[in-house]
mmCIF file of C-alpha atoms and ligand atoms in Angstrom:
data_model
loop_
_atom_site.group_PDB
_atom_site.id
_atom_site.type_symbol
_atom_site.label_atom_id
_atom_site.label_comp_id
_atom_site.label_asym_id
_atom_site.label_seq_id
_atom_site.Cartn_x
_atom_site.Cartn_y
_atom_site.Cartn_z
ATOM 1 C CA UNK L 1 0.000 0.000 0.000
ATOM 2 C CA UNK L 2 1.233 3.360 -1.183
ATOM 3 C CA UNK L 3 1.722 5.614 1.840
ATOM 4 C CA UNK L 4 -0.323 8.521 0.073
ATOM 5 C CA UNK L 5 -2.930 6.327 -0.092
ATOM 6 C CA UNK L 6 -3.804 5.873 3.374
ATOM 7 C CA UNK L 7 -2.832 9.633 3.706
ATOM 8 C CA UNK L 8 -5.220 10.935 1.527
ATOM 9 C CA UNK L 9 -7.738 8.462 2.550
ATOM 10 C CA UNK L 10 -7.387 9.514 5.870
ATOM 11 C CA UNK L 11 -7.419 13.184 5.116
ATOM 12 C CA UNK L 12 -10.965 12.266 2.674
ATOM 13 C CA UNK L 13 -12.570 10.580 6.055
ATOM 14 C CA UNK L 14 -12.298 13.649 7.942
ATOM 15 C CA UNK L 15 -15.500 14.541 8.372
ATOM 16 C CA UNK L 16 -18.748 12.726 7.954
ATOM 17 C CA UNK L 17 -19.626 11.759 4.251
ATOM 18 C CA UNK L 18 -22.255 9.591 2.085
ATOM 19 C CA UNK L 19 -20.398 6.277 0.866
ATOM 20 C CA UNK L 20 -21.142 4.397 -1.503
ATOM 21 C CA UNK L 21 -19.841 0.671 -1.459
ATOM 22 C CA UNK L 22 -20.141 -1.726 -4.367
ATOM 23 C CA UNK L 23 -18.785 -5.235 -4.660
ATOM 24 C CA UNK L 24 -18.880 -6.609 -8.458
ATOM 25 C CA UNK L 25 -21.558 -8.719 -10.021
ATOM 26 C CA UNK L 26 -22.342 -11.952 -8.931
ATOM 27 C CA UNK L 27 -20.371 -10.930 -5.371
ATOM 28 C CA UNK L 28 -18.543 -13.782 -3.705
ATOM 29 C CA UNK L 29 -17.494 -14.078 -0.187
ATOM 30 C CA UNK L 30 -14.549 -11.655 -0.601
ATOM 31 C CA UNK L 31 -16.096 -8.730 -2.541
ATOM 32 C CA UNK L 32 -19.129 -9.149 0.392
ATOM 33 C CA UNK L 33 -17.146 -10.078 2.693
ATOM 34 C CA UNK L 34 -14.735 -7.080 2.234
ATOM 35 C CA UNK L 35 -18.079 -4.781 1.693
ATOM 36 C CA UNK L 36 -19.873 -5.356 4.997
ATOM 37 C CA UNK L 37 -16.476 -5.254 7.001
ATOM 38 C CA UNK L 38 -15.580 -1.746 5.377
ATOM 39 C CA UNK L 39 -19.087 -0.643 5.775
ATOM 40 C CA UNK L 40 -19.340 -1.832 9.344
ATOM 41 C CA UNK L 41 -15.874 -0.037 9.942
ATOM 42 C CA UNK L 42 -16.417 3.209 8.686
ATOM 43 C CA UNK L 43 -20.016 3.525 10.659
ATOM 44 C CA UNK L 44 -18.070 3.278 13.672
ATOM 45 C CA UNK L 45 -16.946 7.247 12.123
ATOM 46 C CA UNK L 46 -20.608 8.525 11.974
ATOM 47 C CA UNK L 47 -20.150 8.043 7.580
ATOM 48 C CA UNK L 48 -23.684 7.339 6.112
ATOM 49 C CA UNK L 49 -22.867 4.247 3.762
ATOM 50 C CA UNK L 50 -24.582 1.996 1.686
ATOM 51 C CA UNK L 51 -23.736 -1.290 -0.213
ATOM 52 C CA UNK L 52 -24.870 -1.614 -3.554
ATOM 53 C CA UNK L 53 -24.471 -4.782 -5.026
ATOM 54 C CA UNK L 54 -25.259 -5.035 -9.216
ATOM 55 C CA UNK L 55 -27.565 -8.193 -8.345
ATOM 56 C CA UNK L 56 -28.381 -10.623 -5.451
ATOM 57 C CA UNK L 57 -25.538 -12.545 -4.220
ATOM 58 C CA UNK L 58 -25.706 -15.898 -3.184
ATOM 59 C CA UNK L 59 -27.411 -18.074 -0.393
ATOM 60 C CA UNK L 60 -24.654 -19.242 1.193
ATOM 61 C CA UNK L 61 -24.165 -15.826 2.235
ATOM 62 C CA UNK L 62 -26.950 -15.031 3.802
ATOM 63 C CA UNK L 63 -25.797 -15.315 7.402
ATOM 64 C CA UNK L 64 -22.976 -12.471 7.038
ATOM 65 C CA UNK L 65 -23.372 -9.589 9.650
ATOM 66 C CA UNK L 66 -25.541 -6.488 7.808
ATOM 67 C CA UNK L 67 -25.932 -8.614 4.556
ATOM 68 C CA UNK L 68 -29.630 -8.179 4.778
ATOM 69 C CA UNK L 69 -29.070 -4.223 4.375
ATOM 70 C CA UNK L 70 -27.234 -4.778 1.218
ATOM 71 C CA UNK L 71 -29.190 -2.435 -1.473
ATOM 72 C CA UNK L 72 -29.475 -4.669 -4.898
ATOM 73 C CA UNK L 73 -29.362 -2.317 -8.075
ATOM 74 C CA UNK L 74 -31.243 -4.795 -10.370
ATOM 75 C CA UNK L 75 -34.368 -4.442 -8.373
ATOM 76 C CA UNK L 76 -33.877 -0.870 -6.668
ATOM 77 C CA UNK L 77 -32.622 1.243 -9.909
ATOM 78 C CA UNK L 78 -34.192 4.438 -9.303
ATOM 79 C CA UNK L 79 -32.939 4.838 -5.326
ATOM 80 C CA UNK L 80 -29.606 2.749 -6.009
ATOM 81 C CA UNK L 81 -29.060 5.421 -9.197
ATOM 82 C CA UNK L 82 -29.767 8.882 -6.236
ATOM 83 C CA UNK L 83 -27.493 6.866 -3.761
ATOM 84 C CA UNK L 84 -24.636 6.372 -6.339
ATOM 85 C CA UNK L 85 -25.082 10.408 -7.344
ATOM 86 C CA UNK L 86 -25.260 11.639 -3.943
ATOM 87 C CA UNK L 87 -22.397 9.863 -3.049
ATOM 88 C CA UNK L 88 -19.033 11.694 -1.573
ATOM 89 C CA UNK L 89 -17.253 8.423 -2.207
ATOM 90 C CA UNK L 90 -17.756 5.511 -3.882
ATOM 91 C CA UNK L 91 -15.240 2.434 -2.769
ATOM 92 C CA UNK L 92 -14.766 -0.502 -5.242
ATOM 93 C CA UNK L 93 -14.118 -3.815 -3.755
ATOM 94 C CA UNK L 94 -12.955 -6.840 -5.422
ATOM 95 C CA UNK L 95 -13.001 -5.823 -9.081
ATOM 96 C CA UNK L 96 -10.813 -3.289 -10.944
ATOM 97 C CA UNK L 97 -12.799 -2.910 -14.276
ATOM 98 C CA UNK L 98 -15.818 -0.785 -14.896
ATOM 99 C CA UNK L 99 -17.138 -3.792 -16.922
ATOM 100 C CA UNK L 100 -17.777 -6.002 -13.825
ATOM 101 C CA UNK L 101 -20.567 -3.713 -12.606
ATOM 102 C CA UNK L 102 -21.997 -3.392 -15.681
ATOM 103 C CA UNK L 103 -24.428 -0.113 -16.093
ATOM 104 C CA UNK L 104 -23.512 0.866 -12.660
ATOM 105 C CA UNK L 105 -20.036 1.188 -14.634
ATOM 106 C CA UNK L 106 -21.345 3.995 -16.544
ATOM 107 C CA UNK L 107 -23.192 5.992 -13.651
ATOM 108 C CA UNK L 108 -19.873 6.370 -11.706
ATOM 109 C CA UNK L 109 -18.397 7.714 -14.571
ATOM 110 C CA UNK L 110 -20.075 10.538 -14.303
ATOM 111 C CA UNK L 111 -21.052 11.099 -11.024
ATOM 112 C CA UNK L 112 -18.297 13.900 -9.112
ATOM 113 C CA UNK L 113 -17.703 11.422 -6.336
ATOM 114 C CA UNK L 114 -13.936 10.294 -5.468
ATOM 115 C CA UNK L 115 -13.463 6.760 -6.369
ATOM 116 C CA UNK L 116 -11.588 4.638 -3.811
ATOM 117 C CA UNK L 117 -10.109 1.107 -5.748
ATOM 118 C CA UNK L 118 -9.043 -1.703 -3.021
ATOM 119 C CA UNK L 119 -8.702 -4.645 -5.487
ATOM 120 C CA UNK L 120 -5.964 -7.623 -5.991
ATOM 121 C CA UNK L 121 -7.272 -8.717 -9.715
ATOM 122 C CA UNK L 122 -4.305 -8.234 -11.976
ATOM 123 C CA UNK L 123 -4.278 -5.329 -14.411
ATOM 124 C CA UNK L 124 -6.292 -2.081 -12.923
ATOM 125 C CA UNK L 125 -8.384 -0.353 -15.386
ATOM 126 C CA UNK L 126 -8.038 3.603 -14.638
ATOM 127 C CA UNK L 127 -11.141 4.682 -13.338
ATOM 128 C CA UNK L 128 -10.078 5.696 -9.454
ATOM 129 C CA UNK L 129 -8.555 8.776 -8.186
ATOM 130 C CA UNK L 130 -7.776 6.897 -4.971
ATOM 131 C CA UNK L 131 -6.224 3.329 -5.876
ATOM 132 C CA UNK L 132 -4.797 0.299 -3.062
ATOM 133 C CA UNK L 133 -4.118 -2.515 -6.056
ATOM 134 C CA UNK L 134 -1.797 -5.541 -5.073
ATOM 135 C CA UNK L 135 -2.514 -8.390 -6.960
ATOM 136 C CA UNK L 136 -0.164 -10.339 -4.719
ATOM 137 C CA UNK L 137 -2.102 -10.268 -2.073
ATOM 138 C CA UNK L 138 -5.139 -13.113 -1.885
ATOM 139 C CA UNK L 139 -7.989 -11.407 -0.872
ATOM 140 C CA UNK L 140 -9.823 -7.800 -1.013
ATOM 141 C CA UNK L 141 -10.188 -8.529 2.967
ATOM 142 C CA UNK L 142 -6.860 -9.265 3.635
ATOM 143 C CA UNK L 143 -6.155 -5.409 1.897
ATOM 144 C CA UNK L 144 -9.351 -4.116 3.784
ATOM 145 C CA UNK L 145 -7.576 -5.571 7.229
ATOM 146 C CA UNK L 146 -4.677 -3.446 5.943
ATOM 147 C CA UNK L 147 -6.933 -0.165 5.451
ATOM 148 C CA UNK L 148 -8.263 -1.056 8.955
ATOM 149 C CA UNK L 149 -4.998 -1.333 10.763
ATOM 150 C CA UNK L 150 -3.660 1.686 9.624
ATOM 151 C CA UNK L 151 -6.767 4.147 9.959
ATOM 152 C CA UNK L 152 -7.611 2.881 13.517
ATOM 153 C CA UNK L 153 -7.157 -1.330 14.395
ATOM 154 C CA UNK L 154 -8.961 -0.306 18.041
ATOM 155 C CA UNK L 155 -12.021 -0.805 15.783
ATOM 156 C CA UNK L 156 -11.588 -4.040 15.200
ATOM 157 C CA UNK L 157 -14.837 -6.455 16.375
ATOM 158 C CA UNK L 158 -15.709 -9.372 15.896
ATOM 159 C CA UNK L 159 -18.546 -8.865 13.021
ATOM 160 C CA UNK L 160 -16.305 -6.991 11.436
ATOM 161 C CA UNK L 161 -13.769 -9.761 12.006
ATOM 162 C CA UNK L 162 -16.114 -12.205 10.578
ATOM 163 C CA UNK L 163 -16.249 -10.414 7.346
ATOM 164 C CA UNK L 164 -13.441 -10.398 6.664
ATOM 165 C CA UNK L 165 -12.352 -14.022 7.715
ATOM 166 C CA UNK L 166 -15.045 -14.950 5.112
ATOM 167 C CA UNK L 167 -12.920 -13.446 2.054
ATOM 168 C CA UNK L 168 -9.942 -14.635 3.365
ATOM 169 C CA UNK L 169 -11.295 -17.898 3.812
ATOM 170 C CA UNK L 170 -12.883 -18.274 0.641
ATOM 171 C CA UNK L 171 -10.278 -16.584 -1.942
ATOM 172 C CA UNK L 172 -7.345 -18.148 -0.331
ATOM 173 C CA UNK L 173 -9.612 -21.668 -1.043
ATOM 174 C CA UNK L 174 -9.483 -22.454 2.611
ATOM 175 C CA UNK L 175 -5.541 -21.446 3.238
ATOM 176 C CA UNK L 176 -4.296 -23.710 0.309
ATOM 177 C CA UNK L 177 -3.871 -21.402 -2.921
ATOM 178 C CA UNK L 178 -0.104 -19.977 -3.638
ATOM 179 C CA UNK L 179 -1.117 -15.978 -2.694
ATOM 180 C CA UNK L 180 -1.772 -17.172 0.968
ATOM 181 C CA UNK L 181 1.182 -15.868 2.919
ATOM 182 C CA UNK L 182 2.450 -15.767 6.342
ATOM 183 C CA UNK L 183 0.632 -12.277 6.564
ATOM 184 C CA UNK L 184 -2.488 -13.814 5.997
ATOM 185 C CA UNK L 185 -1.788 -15.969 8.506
ATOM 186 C CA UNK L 186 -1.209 -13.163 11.079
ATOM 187 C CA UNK L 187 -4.119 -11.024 10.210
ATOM 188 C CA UNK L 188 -5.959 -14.562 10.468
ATOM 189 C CA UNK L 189 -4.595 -14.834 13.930
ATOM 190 C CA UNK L 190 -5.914 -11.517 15.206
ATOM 191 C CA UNK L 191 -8.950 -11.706 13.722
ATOM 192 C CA UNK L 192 -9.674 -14.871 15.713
ATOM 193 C CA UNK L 193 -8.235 -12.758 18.814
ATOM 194 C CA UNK L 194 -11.780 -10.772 18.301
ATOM 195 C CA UNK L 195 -13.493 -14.023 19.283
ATOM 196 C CA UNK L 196 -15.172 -14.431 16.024
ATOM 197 C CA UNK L 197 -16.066 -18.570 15.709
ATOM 198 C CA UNK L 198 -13.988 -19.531 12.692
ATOM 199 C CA UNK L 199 -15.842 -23.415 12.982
ATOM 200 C CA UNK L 200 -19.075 -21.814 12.474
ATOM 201 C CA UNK L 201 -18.495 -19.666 10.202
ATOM 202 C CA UNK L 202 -16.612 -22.376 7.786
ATOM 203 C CA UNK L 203 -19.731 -24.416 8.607
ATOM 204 C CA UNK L 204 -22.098 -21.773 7.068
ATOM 205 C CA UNK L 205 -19.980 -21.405 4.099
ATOM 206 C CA UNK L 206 -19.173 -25.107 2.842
ATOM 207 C CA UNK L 207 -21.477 -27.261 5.131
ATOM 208 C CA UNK L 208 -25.249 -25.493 4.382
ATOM 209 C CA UNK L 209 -25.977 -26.436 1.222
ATOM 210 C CA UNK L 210 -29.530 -27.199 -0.081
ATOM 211 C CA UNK L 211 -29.865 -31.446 -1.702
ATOM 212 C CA UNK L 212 -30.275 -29.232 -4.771
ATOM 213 C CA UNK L 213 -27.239 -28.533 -5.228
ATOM 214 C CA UNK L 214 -26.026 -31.897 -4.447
ATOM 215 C CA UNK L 215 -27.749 -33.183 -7.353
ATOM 216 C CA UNK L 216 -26.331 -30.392 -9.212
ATOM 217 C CA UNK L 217 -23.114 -31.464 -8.288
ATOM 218 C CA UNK L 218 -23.317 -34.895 -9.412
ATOM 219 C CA UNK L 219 -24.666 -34.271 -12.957
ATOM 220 C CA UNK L 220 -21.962 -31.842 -13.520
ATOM 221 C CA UNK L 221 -19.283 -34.532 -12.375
ATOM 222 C CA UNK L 222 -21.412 -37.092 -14.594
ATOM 223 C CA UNK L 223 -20.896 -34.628 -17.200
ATOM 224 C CA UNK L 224 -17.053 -34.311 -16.509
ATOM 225 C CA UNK L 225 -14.623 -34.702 -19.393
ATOM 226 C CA UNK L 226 -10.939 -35.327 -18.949
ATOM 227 C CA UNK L 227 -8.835 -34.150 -22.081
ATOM 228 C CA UNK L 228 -5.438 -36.345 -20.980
ATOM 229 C CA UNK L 229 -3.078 -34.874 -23.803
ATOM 230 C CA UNK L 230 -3.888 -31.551 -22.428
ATOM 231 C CA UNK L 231 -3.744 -32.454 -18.686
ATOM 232 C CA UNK L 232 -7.305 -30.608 -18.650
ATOM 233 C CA UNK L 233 -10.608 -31.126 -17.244
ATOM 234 C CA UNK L 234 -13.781 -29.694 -18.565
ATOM 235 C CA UNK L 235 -17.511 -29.644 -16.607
ATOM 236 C CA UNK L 236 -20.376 -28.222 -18.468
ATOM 237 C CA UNK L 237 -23.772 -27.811 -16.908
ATOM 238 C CA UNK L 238 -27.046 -26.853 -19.363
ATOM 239 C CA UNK L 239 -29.706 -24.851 -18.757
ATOM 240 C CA UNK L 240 -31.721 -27.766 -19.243
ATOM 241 C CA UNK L 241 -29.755 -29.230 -16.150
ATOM 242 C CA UNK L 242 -29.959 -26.074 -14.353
ATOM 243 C CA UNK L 243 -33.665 -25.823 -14.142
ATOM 244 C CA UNK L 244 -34.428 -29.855 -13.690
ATOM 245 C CA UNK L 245 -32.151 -28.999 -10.517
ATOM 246 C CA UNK L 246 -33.941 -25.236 -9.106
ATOM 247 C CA UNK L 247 -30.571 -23.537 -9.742
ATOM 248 C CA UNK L 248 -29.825 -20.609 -7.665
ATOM 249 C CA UNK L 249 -27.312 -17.691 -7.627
ATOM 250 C CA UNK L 250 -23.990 -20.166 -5.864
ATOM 251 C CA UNK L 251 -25.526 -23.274 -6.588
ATOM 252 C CA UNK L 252 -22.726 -24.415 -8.668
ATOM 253 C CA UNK L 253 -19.698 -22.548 -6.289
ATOM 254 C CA UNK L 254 -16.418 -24.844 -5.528
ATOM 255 C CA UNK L 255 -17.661 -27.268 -8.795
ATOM 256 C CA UNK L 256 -14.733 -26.268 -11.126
ATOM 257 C CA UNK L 257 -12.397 -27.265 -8.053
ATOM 258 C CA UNK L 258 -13.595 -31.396 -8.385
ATOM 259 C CA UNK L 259 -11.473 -31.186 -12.019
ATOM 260 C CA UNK L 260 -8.386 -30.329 -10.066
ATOM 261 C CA UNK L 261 -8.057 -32.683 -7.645
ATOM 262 C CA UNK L 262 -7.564 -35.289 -10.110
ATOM 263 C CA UNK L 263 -4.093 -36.609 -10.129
ATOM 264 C CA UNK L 264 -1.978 -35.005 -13.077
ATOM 265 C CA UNK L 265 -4.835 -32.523 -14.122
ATOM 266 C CA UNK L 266 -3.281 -28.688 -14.398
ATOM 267 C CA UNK L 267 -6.332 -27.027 -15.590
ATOM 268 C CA UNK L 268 -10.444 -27.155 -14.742
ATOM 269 C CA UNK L 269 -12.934 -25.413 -16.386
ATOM 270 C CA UNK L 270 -16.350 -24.929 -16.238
ATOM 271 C CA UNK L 271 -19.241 -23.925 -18.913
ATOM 272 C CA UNK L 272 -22.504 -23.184 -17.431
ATOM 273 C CA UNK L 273 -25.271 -21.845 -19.724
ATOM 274 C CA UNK L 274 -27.011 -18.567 -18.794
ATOM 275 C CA UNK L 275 -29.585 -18.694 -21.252
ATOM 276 C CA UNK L 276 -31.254 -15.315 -19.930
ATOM 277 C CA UNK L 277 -28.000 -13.213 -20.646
ATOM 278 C CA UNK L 278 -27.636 -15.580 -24.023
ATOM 279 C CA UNK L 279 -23.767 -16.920 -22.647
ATOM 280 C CA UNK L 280 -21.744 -19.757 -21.414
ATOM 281 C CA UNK L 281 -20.702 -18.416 -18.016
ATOM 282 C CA UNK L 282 -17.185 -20.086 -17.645
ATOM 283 C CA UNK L 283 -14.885 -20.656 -14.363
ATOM 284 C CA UNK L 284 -11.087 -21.290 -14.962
ATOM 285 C CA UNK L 285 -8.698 -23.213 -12.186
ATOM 286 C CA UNK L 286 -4.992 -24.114 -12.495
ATOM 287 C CA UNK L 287 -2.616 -25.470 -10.912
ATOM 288 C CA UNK L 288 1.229 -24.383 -11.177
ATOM 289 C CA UNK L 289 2.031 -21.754 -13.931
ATOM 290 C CA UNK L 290 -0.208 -22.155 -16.204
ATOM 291 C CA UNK L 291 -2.014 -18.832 -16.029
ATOM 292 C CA UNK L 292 -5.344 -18.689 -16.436
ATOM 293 C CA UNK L 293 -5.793 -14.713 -16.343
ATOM 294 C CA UNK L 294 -4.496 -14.526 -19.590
ATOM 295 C CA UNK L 295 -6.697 -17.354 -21.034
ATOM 296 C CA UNK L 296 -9.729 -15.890 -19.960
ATOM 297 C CA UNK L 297 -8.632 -12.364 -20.749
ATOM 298 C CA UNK L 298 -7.178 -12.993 -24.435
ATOM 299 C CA UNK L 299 -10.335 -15.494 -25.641
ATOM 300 C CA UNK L 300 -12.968 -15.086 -23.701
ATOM 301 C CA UNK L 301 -13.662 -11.794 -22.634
ATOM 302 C CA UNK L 302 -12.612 -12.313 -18.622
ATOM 303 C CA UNK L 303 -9.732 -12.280 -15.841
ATOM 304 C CA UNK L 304 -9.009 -12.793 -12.711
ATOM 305 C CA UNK L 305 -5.789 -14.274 -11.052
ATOM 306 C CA UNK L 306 -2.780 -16.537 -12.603
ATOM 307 C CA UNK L 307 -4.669 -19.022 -10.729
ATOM 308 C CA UNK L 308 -8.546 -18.666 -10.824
ATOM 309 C CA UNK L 309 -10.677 -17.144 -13.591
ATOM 310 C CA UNK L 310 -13.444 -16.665 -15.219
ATOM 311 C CA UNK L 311 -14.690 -15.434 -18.667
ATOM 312 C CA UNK L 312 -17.995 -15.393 -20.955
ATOM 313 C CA UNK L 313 -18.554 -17.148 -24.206
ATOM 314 C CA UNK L 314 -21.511 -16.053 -26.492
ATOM 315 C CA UNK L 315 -21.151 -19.226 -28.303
ATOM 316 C CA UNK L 316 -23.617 -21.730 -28.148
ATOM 317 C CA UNK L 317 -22.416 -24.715 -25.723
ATOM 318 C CA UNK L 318 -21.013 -27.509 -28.182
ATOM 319 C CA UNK L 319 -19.644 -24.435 -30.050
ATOM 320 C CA UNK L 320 -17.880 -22.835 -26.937
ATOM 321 C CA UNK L 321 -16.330 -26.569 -26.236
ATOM 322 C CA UNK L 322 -15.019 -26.545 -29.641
ATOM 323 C CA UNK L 323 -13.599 -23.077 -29.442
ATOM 324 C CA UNK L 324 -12.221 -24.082 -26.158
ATOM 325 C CA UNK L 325 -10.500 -27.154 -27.486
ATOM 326 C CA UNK L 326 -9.017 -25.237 -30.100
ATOM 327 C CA UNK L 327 -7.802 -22.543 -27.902
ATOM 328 C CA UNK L 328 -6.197 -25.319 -25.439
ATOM 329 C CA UNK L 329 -4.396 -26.996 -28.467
ATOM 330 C CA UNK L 330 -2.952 -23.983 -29.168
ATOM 331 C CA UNK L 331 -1.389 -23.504 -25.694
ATOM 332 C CA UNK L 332 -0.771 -27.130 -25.612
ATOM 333 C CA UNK L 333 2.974 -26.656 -24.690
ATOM 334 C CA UNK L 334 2.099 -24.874 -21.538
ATOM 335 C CA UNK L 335 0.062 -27.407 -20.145
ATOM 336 C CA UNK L 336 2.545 -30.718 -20.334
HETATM 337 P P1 LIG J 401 -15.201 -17.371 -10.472
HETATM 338 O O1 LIG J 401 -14.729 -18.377 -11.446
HETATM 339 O O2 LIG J 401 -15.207 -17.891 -9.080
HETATM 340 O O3 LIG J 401 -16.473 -16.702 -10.894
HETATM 341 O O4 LIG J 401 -14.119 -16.220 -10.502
HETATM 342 C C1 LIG J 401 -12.746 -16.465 -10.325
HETATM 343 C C2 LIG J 401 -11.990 -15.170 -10.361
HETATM 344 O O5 LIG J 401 -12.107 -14.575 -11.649
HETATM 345 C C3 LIG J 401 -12.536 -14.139 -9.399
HETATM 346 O O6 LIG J 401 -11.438 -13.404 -8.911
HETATM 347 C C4 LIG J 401 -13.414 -13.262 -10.232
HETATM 348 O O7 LIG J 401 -13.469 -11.983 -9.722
HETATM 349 C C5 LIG J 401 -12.746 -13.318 -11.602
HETATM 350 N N1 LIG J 401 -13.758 -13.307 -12.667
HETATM 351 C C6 LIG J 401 -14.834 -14.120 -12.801
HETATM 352 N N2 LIG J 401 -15.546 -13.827 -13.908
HETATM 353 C C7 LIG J 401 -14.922 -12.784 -14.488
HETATM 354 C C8 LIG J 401 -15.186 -11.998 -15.664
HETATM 355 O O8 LIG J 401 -16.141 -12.215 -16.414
HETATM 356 N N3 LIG J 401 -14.310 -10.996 -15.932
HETATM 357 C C9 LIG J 401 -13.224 -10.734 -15.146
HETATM 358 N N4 LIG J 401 -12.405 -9.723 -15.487
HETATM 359 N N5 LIG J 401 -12.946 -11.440 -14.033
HETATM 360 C C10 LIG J 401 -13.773 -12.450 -13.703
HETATM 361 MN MN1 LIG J 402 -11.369 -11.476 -4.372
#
């Protein structure tokens, strides 16, 4: 973190402001996580802030301290749209391009408000005036702890501890990816020191899932496909699927993980069809070096982390697996 940062941060806190807070689209357990800590935080300073999410995020969430405040834009335009242009400042959390809010991209744009990136994608578009981007680090919470500790760490309580242990928890997958570091580690440490129950909270998260989903799962691992001269795994899920099954927003969270832990495997995908937004939603893992940022970014319209990806394909499903193929042939020596 830049020193001038938290210096002009600081200096913009001053004195009581309206904040806006948005996580990306489709928010996971760090960009909510990371939200409702921030927003619980800066309450403690008398700020009026909101959340506004672009849509609902998922179940599994649901638990999360002040979650049930959140503000969705896709079924609250007009208020979200006054919030967003009475805003002082407007944080972004867990996203770094103006495409991963979608129209709420092009409101903030124009509103006068100063826009505060904390983010750890790679590659930062250039839309904040205020920017903490370290895509070394593993999770937007682990960054927000930072922003915590250095405005005022006497603030620290558990709900807000329990926030953020949620990111952490869930973009470090459980403590096990490369980017989880003996920092993480630390700040894990004193956020347990707040009493938060880290066995509960892990319980809510990957034990609390509906049979659903369950039967989900085992079509899409029915539907597996191992590609062995390209050490590659794909899942694909239809929207035929989907519906036989009630899918919800999450449903299908952790799947693309089952192609990894095969034995040899360096890459998982998986294709799920939207057929309301007309796409094949798709979810890149890797193991090692093969980076899967620059997959999704250079053929299908996405990023993320060296690591963990995703991307969008507005081919139809059997045409998407073919493109993908094609794509993975090409990169073929990378994946040996
Ligand atoms: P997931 O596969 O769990 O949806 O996302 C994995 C990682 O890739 C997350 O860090 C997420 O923010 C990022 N990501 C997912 N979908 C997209 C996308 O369409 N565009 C970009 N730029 N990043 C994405
Ligand atoms: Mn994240």
């Amino acid at each position: 973190m830049r020193k001038s940062f938290i210096t002009n941060l600081k200096k913009l806190l001053e004195n009581k402001k309206n904040i806006t807070i948005l996580p990306h689209k489709n928010p996971d357990g760090d960009a909510m996580g990371s939200c409702l800590a921030l927003k619980l935080f800066l309450k403690k300073f008398g700020h009026n802030c909101n959340i506004i999410s672009p849509n609902d995020y998922p179940d599994f969430l649901d638990w999360m301290p002040g979650i049930s405040k959140v503000l969705k834009f896709s079924s609250n335009k007009i208020f979200c749209e006054k919030l967003i242009k009475e805003s002082d400042i407007i944080f972004t959390l867990d996203f770094n391009s103006l495409k991963r809010v979608e129209i709420i991209g092009d409101l903030i744009k124009k509103t006068k408000s100063i826009i505060v990136m904390i983010d750890h994608h790679e590659n930062p578009d250039d839309f904040s005036q205020l920017t903490y981007s370290d895509p070394k680090i593993a999770s937007t919470c682990e960054m927000t702890y930072n922003v915590i500790e250095k405005i005022k760490i006497q603030e620290l309580d558990s709900e807000i501890a329990s926030c953020l242990y949620t990111g952490i928890l869930t973009d470090t997958g459980s403590f096990k990816y490369p980017s989880t570091s003996s920092r993480t580690h630390l700040i894990v440490s004193r956020l347990l020191e707040t009493g938060i129950n880290h066995t509960e909270i892990h319980q809510n998260i990957y034990d609390n899932f509906k049979k659903s989903r369950i039967s989900l799962l085992s079509i899409a691992l029915s539907n597996l496909k191992i590609l062995d001269h390209l050490n590659t795994v794909y899942i694909t899920l239809t929207n035929k699927e989907l519906k036989k099954n009630n899918f919800k927003k999450g449903d299908t969270e952790g799947f693309v993980n089952y192609g990894l832990s095969i034995k040899g495997i360096k890459l998982s995908i998986i294709l799920i069809e939207n057929s309301k937004e007309k796409i094949i939603k798709m979810s890149f893992r890797s193991k090692g070096d093969f980076n899967v940022n620059v997959l999704a970014k250079d053929y299908f319209n996405g990023g993320g982390h060296t690591n963990a990806s995703g991307g969008a394909s507005p081919r139809s499903m059997n045409d998407t697996i073919k493109y993908l193929i094609y794509v993975l042939n090409k990169n073929s020596n990378k994946l040996k």
